[in-house]
């Protein structure tokens, strides 16, 4: 907790989180742009769904990205891949001491 209240995943911390997730995914052999990782984190907060179960968040973001016309290549950017991003986000939040629902 900071002097102004609980830490939140925003600003530089969100950018740091997205970069760290991207690095972890690269090491696991996933091919995706770092901007897509940041998009997941930002959209999850824009829709205020970060406190929901991971499968629910992944499905909702998948639908949202389809509606927005967002796609990826060479691998499709779908709920399964979004779920991997969210799992790594959980790891980062744990290291940062930020509860998911408050992030």
mmCIF file of C-alpha atoms in Angstrom:
data_model
loop_
_atom_site.group_PDB
_atom_site.id
_atom_site.type_symbol
_atom_site.label_atom_id
_atom_site.label_comp_id
_atom_site.label_asym_id
_atom_site.label_seq_id
_atom_site.Cartn_x
_atom_site.Cartn_y
_atom_site.Cartn_z
ATOM 1 C CA UNK A 1 0.000 0.000 0.000
ATOM 2 C CA UNK A 2 1.260 3.451 -0.863
ATOM 3 C CA UNK A 3 0.648 6.677 1.045
ATOM 4 C CA UNK A 4 -2.271 7.323 -1.325
ATOM 5 C CA UNK A 5 -3.856 3.874 -0.969
ATOM 6 C CA UNK A 6 -3.375 0.430 -2.502
ATOM 7 C CA UNK A 7 -1.067 -0.033 -5.478
ATOM 8 C CA UNK A 8 -2.802 -0.458 -8.792
ATOM 9 C CA UNK A 9 -1.633 -1.885 -12.084
ATOM 10 C CA UNK A 10 -1.508 1.315 -14.122
ATOM 11 C CA UNK A 11 0.966 3.663 -15.766
ATOM 12 C CA UNK A 12 4.590 2.559 -15.632
ATOM 13 C CA UNK A 13 3.736 -0.497 -13.541
ATOM 14 C CA UNK A 14 1.278 -1.706 -16.198
ATOM 15 C CA UNK A 15 3.924 -1.201 -18.888
ATOM 16 C CA UNK A 16 6.493 -3.064 -16.784
ATOM 17 C CA UNK A 17 4.007 -5.899 -16.222
ATOM 18 C CA UNK A 18 3.216 -6.171 -19.936
ATOM 19 C CA UNK A 19 6.918 -6.295 -20.825
ATOM 20 C CA UNK A 20 7.598 -8.952 -18.213
ATOM 21 C CA UNK A 21 4.654 -11.078 -19.397
ATOM 22 C CA UNK A 22 5.838 -10.770 -22.999
ATOM 23 C CA UNK A 23 9.325 -11.946 -22.010
ATOM 24 C CA UNK A 24 7.917 -14.950 -20.126
ATOM 25 C CA UNK A 25 5.728 -15.891 -23.092
ATOM 26 C CA UNK A 26 8.651 -15.574 -25.518
ATOM 27 C CA UNK A 27 10.642 -17.973 -23.342
ATOM 28 C CA UNK A 28 7.723 -20.431 -23.534
ATOM 29 C CA UNK A 29 7.676 -20.174 -27.339
ATOM 30 C CA UNK A 30 4.592 -17.999 -27.804
ATOM 31 C CA UNK A 31 4.777 -15.640 -30.751
ATOM 32 C CA UNK A 32 2.835 -12.444 -30.165
ATOM 33 C CA UNK A 33 3.453 -8.730 -30.181
ATOM 34 C CA UNK A 34 4.106 -7.061 -26.861
ATOM 35 C CA UNK A 35 1.399 -4.532 -27.717
ATOM 36 C CA UNK A 36 -1.198 -7.310 -27.532
ATOM 37 C CA UNK A 37 -0.168 -8.123 -23.965
ATOM 38 C CA UNK A 38 -0.566 -4.478 -23.000
ATOM 39 C CA UNK A 39 -3.910 -4.378 -24.828
ATOM 40 C CA UNK A 40 -5.178 -7.293 -22.704
ATOM 41 C CA UNK A 41 -4.190 -5.527 -19.482
ATOM 42 C CA UNK A 42 -5.639 -2.178 -20.552
ATOM 43 C CA UNK A 43 -8.895 -3.589 -21.918
ATOM 44 C CA UNK A 44 -9.447 -5.724 -18.844
ATOM 45 C CA UNK A 45 -9.279 -2.551 -16.740
ATOM 46 C CA UNK A 46 -11.317 -0.515 -19.226
ATOM 47 C CA UNK A 47 -14.130 -3.078 -18.901
ATOM 48 C CA UNK A 48 -13.518 -3.335 -15.114
ATOM 49 C CA UNK A 49 -13.448 -7.138 -15.237
ATOM 50 C CA UNK A 50 -10.009 -7.785 -13.696
ATOM 51 C CA UNK A 51 -11.611 -9.268 -10.557
ATOM 52 C CA UNK A 52 -13.530 -11.952 -12.469
ATOM 53 C CA UNK A 53 -12.359 -15.577 -12.885
ATOM 54 C CA UNK A 54 -9.637 -15.941 -15.530
ATOM 55 C CA UNK A 55 -11.793 -18.022 -17.890
ATOM 56 C CA UNK A 56 -14.523 -15.368 -17.741
ATOM 57 C CA UNK A 57 -12.040 -12.563 -18.425
ATOM 58 C CA UNK A 58 -10.449 -14.473 -21.319
ATOM 59 C CA UNK A 59 -13.812 -15.194 -22.956
ATOM 60 C CA UNK A 60 -15.017 -11.621 -22.521
ATOM 61 C CA UNK A 61 -11.801 -10.157 -23.935
ATOM 62 C CA UNK A 62 -11.878 -12.610 -26.846
ATOM 63 C CA UNK A 63 -15.381 -11.405 -27.726
ATOM 64 C CA UNK A 64 -14.394 -7.757 -27.223
ATOM 65 C CA UNK A 65 -11.369 -8.073 -29.523
ATOM 66 C CA UNK A 66 -13.442 -9.798 -32.225
ATOM 67 C CA UNK A 67 -15.989 -6.964 -31.978
ATOM 68 C CA UNK A 68 -13.176 -4.418 -32.305
ATOM 69 C CA UNK A 69 -11.663 -6.257 -35.278
ATOM 70 C CA UNK A 70 -8.402 -7.035 -33.466
ATOM 71 C CA UNK A 71 -6.506 -10.062 -34.733
ATOM 72 C CA UNK A 72 -2.972 -11.412 -34.672
ATOM 73 C CA UNK A 73 -0.656 -13.343 -36.928
ATOM 74 C CA UNK A 74 0.839 -15.932 -37.211
ATOM 75 C CA UNK A 75 -1.215 -17.409 -34.333
ATOM 76 C CA UNK A 76 -4.796 -16.293 -33.719
ATOM 77 C CA UNK A 77 -5.325 -14.130 -30.655
ATOM 78 C CA UNK A 78 -8.086 -16.050 -28.932
ATOM 79 C CA UNK A 79 -9.314 -16.921 -25.429
ATOM 80 C CA UNK A 80 -6.692 -19.664 -24.914
ATOM 81 C CA UNK A 81 -3.806 -17.276 -25.554
ATOM 82 C CA UNK A 82 -5.473 -14.473 -23.589
ATOM 83 C CA UNK A 83 -5.749 -16.897 -20.654
ATOM 84 C CA UNK A 84 -1.958 -17.440 -20.759
ATOM 85 C CA UNK A 85 -1.439 -13.661 -20.566
ATOM 86 C CA UNK A 86 -3.794 -13.507 -17.578
ATOM 87 C CA UNK A 87 -1.984 -16.347 -15.786
ATOM 88 C CA UNK A 88 1.332 -14.513 -16.139
ATOM 89 C CA UNK A 89 -0.392 -11.313 -14.986
ATOM 90 C CA UNK A 90 -1.398 -13.181 -11.820
ATOM 91 C CA UNK A 91 2.260 -14.081 -11.257
ATOM 92 C CA UNK A 92 3.324 -10.449 -11.646
ATOM 93 C CA UNK A 93 0.559 -9.205 -9.356
ATOM 94 C CA UNK A 94 1.664 -11.732 -6.742
ATOM 95 C CA UNK A 95 5.254 -10.505 -6.916
ATOM 96 C CA UNK A 96 4.021 -6.901 -6.654
ATOM 97 C CA UNK A 97 1.698 -7.689 -3.746
ATOM 98 C CA UNK A 98 -1.376 -6.440 -5.611
ATOM 99 C CA UNK A 99 -4.629 -8.428 -5.274
ATOM 100 C CA UNK A 100 -6.143 -9.073 -8.729
ATOM 101 C CA UNK A 101 -9.538 -7.612 -7.804
ATOM 102 C CA UNK A 102 -7.865 -4.360 -6.712
ATOM 103 C CA UNK A 103 -5.479 -4.130 -9.636
#
